Coordinates of C-alpha atoms in Angstrom, one line a residue:
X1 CA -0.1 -17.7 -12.0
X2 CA -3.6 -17.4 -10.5
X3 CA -6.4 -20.1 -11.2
X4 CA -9.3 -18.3 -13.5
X5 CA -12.6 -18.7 -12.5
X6 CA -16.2 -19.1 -14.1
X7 CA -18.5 -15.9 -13.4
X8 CA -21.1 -17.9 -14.6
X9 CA -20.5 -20.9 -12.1
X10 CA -19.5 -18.4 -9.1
X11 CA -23.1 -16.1 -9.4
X12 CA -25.1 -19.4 -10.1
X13 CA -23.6 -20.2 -6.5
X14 CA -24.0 -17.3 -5.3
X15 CA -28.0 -17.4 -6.2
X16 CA -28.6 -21.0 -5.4
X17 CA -26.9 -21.4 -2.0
X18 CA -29.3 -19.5 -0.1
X19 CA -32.2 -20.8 -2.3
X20 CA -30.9 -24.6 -1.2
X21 CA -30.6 -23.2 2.6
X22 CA -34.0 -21.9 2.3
X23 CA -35.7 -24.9 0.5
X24 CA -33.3 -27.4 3.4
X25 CA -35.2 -25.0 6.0
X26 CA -38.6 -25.3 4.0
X27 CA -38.3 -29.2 3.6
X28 CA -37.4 -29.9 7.2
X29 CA -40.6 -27.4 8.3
X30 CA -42.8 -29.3 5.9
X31 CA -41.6 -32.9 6.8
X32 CA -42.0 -32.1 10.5
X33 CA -45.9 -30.7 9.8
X34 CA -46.4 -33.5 7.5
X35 CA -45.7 -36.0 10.6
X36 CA -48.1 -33.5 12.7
X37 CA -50.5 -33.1 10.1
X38 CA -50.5 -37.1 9.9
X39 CA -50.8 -38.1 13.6
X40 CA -53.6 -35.2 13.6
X41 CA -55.6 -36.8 11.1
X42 CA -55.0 -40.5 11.8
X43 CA -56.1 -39.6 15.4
X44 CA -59.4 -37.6 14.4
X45 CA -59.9 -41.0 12.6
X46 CA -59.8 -43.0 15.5
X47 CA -62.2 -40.8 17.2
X48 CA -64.6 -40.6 14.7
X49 CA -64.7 -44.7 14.5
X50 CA -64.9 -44.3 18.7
X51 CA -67.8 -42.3 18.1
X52 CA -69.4 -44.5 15.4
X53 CA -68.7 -47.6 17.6
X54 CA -70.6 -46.1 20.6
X55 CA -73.3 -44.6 18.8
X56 CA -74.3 -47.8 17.1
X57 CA -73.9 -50.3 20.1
X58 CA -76.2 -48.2 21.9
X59 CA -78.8 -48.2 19.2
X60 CA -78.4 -52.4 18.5
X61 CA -77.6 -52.8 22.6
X62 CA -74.6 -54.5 21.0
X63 CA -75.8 -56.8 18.4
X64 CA -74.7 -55.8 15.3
X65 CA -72.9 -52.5 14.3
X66 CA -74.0 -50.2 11.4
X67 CA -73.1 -50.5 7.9
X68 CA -71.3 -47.0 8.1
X69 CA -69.2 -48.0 11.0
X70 CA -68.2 -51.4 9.7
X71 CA -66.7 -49.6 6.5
X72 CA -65.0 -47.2 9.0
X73 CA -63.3 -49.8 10.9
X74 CA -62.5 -51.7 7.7
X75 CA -60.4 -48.9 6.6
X76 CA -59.6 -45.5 8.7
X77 CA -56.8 -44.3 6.7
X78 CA -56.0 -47.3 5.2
X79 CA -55.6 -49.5 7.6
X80 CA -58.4 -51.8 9.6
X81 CA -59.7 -50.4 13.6
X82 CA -59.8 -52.3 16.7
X83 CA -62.5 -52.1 19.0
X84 CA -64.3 -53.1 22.0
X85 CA -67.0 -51.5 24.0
X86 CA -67.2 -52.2 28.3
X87 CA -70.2 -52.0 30.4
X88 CA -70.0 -50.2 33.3
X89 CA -69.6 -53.9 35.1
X90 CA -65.9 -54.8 33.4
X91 CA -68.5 -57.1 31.2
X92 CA -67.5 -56.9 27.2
X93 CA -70.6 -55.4 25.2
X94 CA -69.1 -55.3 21.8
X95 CA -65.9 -55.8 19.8
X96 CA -62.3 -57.7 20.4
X97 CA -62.3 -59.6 23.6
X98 CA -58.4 -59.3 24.0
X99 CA -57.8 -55.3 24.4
X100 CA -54.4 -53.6 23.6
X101 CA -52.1 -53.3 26.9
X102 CA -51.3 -49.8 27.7
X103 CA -54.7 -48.3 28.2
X104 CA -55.1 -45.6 31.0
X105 CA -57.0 -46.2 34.1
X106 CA -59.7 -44.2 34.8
X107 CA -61.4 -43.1 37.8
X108 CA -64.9 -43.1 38.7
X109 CA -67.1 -40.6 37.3
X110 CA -63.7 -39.9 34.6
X111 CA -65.6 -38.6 31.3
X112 CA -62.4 -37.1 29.8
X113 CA -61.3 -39.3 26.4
X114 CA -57.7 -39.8 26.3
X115 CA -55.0 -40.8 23.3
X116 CA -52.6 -43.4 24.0
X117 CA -50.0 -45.8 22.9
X118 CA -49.8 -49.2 23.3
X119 CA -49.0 -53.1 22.3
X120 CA -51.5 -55.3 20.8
X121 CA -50.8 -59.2 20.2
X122 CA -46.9 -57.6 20.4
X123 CA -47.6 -54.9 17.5
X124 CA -47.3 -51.5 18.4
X125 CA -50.7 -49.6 18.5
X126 CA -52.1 -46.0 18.9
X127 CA -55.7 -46.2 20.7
X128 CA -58.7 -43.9 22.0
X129 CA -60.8 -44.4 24.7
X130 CA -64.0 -42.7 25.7
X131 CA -66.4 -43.0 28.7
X132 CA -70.1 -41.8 28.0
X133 CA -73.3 -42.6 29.8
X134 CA -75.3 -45.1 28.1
X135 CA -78.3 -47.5 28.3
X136 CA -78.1 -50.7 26.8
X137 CA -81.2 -53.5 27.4
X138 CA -82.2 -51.4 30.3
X139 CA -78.9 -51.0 32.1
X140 CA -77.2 -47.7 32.5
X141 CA -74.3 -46.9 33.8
X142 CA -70.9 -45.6 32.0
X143 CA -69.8 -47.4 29.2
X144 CA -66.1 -47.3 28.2
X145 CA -65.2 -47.7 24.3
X146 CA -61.6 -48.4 23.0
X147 CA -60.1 -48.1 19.1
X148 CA -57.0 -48.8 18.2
X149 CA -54.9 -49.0 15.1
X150 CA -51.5 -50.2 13.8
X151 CA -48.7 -47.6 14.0
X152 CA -47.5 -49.2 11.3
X153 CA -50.5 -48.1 8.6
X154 CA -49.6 -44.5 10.3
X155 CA -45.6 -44.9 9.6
X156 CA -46.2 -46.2 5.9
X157 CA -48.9 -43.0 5.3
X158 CA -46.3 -40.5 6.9
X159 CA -43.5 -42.1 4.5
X160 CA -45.6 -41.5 1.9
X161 CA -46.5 -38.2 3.0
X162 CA -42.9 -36.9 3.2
X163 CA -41.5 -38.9 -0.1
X164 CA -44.7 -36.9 -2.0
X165 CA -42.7 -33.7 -0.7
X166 CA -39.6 -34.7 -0.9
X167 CA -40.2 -34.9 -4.7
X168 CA -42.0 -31.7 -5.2
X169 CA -39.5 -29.6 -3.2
X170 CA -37.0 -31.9 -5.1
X171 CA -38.6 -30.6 -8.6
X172 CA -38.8 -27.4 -7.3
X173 CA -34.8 -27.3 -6.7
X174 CA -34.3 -28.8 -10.1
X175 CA -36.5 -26.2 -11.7
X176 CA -34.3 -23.1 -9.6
X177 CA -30.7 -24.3 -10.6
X178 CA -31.9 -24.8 -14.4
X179 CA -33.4 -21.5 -14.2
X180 CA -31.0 -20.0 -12.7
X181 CA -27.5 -21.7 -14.8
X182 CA -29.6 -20.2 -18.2
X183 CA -30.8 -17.0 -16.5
X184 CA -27.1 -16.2 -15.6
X185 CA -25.8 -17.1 -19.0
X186 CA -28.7 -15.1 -20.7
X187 CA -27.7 -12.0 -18.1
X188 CA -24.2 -12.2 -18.8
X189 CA -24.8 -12.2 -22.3
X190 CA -23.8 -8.6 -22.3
X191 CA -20.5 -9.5 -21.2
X192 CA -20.2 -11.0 -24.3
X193 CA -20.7 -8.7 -26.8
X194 CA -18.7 -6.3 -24.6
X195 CA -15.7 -8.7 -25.5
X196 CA -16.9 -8.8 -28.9
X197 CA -16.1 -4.8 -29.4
X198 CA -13.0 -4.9 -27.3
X199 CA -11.8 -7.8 -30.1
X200 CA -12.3 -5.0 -32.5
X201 CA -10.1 -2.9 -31.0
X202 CA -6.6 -3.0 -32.5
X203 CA -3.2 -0.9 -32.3
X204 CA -4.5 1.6 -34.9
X205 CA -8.2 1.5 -34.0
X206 CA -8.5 2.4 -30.0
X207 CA -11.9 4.3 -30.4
X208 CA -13.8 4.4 -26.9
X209 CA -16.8 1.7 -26.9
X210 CA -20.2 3.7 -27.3
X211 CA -22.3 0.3 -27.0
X212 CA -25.2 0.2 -24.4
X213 CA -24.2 -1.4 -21.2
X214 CA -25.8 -2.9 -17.9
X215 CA -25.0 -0.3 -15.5
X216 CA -23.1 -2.9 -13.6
X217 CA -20.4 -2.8 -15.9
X218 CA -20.6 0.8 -17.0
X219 CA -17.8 1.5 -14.4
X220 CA -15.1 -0.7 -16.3
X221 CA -16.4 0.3 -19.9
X222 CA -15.7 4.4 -18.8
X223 CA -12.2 2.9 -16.8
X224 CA -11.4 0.8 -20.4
X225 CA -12.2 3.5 -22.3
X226 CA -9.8 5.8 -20.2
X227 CA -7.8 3.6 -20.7
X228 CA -7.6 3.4 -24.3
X229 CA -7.7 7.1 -24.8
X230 CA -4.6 6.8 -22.4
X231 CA -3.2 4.3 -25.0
X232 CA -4.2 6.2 -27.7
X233 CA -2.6 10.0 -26.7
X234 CA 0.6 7.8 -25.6
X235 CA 1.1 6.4 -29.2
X236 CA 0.5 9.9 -31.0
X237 CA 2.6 11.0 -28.4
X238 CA 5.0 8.7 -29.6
X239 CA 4.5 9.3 -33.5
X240 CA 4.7 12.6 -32.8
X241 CA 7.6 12.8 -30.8
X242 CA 10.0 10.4 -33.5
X243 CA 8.2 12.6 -36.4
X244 CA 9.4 15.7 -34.5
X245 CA 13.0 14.1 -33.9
X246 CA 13.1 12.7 -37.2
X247 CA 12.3 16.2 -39.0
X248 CA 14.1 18.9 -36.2
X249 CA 17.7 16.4 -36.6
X250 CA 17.6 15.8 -39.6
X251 CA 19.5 18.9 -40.9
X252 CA 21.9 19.3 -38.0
X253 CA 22.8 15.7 -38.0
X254 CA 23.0 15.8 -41.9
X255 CA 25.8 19.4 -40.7
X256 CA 27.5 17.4 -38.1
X257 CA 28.6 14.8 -41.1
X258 CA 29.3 17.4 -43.3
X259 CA 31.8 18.9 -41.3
X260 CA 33.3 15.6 -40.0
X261 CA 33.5 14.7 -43.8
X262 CA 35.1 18.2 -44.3
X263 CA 37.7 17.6 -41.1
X264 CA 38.5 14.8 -43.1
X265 CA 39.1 16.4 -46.0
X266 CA 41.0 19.5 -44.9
X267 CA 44.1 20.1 -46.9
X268 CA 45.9 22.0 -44.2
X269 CA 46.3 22.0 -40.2
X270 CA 44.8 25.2 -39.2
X271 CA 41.7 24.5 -41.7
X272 CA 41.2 21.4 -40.0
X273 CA 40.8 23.1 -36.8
X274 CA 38.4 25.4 -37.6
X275 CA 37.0 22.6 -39.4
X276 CA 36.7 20.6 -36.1
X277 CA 35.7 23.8 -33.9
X278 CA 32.6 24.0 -36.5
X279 CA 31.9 20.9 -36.0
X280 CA 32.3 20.8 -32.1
X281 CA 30.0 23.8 -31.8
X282 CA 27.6 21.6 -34.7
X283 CA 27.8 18.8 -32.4
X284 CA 26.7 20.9 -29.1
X285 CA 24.2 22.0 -30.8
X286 CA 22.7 19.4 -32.2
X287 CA 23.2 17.5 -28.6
X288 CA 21.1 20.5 -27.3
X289 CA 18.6 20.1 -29.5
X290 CA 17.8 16.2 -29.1
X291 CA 18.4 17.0 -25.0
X292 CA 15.2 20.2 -25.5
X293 CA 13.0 17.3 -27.7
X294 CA 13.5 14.5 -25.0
X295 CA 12.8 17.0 -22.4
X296 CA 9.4 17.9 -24.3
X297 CA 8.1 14.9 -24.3
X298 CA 8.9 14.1 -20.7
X299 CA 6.9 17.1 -20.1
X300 CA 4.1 14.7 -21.2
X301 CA 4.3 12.5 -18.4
X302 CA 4.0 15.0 -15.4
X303 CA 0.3 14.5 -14.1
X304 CA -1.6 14.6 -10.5
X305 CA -0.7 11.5 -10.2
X306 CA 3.1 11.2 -11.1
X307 CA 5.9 11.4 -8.0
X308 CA 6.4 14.8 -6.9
X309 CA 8.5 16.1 -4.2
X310 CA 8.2 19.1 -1.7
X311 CA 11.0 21.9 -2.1
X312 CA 11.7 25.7 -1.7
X313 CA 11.6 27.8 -4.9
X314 CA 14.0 30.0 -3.0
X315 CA 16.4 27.7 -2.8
X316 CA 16.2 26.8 -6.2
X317 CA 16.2 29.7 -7.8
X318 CA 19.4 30.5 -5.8
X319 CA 20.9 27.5 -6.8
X320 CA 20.0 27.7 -10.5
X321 CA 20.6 31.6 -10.6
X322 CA 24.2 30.4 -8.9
X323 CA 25.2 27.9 -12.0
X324 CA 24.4 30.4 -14.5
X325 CA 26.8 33.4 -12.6
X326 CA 29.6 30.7 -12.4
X327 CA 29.1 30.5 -16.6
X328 CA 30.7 33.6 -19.3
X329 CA 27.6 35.6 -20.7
X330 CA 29.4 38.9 -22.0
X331 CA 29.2 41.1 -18.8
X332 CA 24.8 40.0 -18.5
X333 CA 24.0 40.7 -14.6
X334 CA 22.5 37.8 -13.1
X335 CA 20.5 38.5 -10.1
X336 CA 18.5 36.2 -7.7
X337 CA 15.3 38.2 -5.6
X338 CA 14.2 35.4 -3.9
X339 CA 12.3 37.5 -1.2
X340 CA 12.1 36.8 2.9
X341 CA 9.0 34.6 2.4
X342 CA 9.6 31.0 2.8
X343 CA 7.9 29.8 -0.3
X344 CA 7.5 25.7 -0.4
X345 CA 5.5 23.6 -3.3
X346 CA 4.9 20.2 -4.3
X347 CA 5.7 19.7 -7.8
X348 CA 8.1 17.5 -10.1
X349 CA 11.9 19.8 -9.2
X350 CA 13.7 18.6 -12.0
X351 CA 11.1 19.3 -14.2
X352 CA 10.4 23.0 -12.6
X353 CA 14.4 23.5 -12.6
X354 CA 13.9 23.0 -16.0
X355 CA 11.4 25.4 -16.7
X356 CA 13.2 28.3 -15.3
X357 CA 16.4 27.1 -16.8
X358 CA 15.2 28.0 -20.2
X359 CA 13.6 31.2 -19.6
X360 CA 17.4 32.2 -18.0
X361 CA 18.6 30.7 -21.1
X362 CA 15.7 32.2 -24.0
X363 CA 16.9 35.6 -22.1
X364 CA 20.3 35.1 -22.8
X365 CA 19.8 33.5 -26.4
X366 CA 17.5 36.1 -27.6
X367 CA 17.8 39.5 -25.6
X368 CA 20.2 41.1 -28.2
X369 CA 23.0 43.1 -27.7
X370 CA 21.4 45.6 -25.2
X371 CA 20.4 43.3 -22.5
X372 CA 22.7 43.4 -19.5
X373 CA 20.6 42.6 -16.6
X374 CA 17.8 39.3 -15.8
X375 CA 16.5 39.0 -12.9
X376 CA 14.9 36.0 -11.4
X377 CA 12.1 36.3 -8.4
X378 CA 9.4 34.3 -6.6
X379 CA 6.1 35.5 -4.8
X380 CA 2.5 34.0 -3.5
X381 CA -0.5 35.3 -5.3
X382 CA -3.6 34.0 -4.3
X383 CA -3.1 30.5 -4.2
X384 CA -0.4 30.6 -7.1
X385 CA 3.1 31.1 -6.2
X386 CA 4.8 32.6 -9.2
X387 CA 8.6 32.8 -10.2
X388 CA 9.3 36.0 -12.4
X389 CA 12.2 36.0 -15.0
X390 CA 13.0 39.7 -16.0
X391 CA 15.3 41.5 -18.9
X392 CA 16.2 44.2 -20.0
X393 CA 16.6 42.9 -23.6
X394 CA 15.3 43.2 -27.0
X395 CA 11.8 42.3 -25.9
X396 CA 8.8 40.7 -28.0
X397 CA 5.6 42.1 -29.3
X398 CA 2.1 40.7 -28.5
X399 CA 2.6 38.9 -32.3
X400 CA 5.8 37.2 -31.3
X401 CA 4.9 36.3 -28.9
X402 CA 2.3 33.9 -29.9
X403 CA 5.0 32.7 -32.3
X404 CA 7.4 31.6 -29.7
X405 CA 4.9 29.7 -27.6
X406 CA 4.4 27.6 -30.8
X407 CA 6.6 24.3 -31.3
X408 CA 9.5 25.0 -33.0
X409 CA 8.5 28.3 -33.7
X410 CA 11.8 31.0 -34.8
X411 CA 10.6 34.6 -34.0
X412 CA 13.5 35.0 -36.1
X413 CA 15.2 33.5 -38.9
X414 CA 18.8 34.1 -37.9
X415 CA 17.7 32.4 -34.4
X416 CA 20.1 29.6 -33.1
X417 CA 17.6 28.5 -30.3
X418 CA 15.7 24.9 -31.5
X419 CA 11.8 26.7 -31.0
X420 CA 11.5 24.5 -27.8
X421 CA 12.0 26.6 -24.9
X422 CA 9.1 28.8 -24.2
X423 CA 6.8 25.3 -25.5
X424 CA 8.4 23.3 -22.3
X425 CA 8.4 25.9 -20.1
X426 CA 4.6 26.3 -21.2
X427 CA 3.6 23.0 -21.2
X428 CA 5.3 22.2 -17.6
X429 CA 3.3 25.0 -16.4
X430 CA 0.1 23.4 -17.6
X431 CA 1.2 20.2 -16.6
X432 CA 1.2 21.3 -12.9
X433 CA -2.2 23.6 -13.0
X434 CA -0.4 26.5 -13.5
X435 CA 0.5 28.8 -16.6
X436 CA 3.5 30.9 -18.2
X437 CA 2.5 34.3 -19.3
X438 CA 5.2 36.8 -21.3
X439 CA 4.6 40.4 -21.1
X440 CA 6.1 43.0 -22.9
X441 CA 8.5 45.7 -21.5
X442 CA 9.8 48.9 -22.4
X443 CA 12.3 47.8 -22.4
X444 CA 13.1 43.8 -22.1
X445 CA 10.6 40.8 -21.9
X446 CA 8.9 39.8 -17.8
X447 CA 8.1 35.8 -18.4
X448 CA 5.9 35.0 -15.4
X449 CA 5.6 30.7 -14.6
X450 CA 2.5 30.7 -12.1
X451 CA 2.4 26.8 -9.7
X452 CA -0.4 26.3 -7.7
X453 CA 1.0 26.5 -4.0
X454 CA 0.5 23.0 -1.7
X455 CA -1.5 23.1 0.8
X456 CA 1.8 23.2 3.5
X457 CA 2.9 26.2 1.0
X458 CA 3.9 28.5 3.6
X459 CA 5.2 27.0 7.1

């Protein structure tokens, strides 16, 4: 038995596992920009209070530094700035007297401010250093100004940076799968109330569902509602066939006990065999009869898609013209005119067989006394391949002959035939794309069953 499965759960996958590969992709972008954006900013920082720091020592010659700048050093980003400022001697101006170890050499004349890492009193440290040209108490020369700051105040802001993100992108997630596990159960609501009219549906109520659908599932409303028309011809199929059976045996069943009673009953030998020849010939018949109803219905079941096999109509007819020679028929001529043409077709045989069967036998049955000669003949016609069953009998008119199309119809009262030839014969025609037509002759009766030929008809 196969494990079921949630739709639900399977498209709310479906949805959010590229939205959490997107949102992984977004979070590692932003955490990797927010440590950019942070060392960015932490180092414009340290310039600025660089700048401050120079600025003001050349203003107070190193004295005192400005209110500004003291606030600046104080707290650049939340954490306090080192500094010191050298004369162009190697003689401390301003700031710290012990500076962080790791700060670039520079050559004479060297303007360019640099960025660097380093270790101050064995704390890890990010500095800037500038060179400008100053004047302080009349000496002028090139002053070299250093900053530098904890890495540790920059760690804790980028921590804080990245958790801040982590919980909006987090939220944002949260947000997505709640939307999405409600949006798919609000979509698939449909679903829902299509299951809600298929519950309707019973074994006497099969109408098709005419509900409004998402045109996602329009495809298995129209293949369910095949279905249940399928369903639905199959049991009237079914009714009808047992209320056809039930009414068309009833009487010759109700004979066949009759006689058997009166076999029973018979007061001499000879009257109980005629008794018992009655009642064999009762029995045939009435063995005929429920063999023509079962064939009828299994007309029913021959469709485009129901095993077919490829054969010659020549051969068959010659075969089946052949069975019916080897039977009595009170001197009737039975001829096969088969033609040269090899003539091939993909159809159901038996069910064809049968076909031409019982217009051989409806000939036989029903020419009268004058027939003496049918004739049975195949020929292509324009995409058809027809098989011809000619007599020489009684003949119908155009009245009944509408009559003996019809189910059980008797085109005469006296008739022993059971009314279900010329309907299979009909209806096996159909069945295949074809037709049977019946046209009158002077005199006799030409039935003609037309087959649409296969596409390797003629080889």
């Amino acid at each position: 038995m196969k494990r079921s499965y949630s739709l639900r759960i399977r498209l709310t996958l479906i949805i959010l596992i590229p939205l959490l590969f997107v949102a992984g992709a977004a979070s590692f972008w932003q955490l990797n920009n927010a440590r950019l954006t942070a060392g960015d900013v932490f180092d414009r920082s340290l310039q600025s209070a660089a700048l401050a720091v120079s600025n003001d020592v050349a203003l107070s010659s190193g004295d005192a530094l400005g209110i500004e700048t003291r606030k600046i050093l104080a707290d650049t980003s939340g954490g306090r700035v080192y500094y010191h400022v050298y004369a162009p001697d190697g003689v401390i101006v301003a700031g710290y007297a012990t500076p962080p170890a790791g700060i670039p050499s520079a050559a004479d004349g060297d303007l360019n401010a640099v960025y660097f890492n380093g270790v101050y009193l064995g704390r890890e440290v990010r500095g800037y250093r500038m060179r400008t040209h100053m004047q302080v108490d009349g000496f002028s020369g090139i002053f070299t100004t250093t900053v530098w700051q904890d890495v540790k105040i920059r760690s804790t802001f980028v921590r804080a940076l990245i958790l801040r993100s982590l919980i909006v992108i987090s939220s944002i997630i949260l947000s997505l799968t709640l939307i999405v596990w409600f949006g798919v159960r609000i979509g698939l609501r449909p679903l829902n109330d299509l299951q809600q009219a298929i519950d309707l549906r019973s074994g006497d109520e099969l109408k098709p569902i005419q509900r409004a659908v998402p045109v996602e599932v329009k495809g298995i409303v129209w293949t369910l509602n095949r279905l249940l028309g399928q369903v639905s011809d199959a049991m009237a199929t079914q009714g009808e066939f047992i209320s056809n059976a039930a009414h068309q045996l009833r009487n010759p069943l109700a004979g066949v006990l009759a006689l058997a009673e009166s076999v029973r009953s018979a007061r001499s030998e000879v009257a109980m065999r005629e008794r018992a020849d009655d009642l064999v010939k009762a029995a045939k018949e009435t063995s005929q009869l429920a063999q023509k109803l079962l064939t009828y219905e299994r007309t029913k079941s021959i469709s485009p898609a129901s095993e077919k096999e490829h054969f010659s109509l020549r051969d068959l007819i010659a075969e089946l013209v052949s069975e019916f020679q080897s039977m009595p028929h009170r001197g009737v001529e039975l001829e096969a005119s088969p033609g040269n043409e090899v003539l091939e077709i993909t159809a159901d045989r038996t069910m064809v067989r049968e076909a031409v069967a019982n217009l051989i036998d409806n000939a036989l049955k029903h020419g009268g006394p004058k027939l003496s000669k049918i004739s049975v003949s195949c020929e292509r016609n324009e995409g058809f391949l027809s098989i011809f069953v000619e007599d020489d009998g009684r003949g119908l008119n155009p009245e009944e002959i509408q009559t003996a199309l019809q189910r059980f119809g008797q085109v005469s009262a006296n008739s022993d035939g059971s009314g279900l030839g010329l309907p299979i014969v009909s209806r096996v025609a159909e069945r295949h794309g074809g037709s049977l037509e019946l046209t009158a002759r002077q005199p006799g009766l030409t039935a003609q069953i037309s087959l649409p030929a296969s596409p390797s008809g003629k080889r």
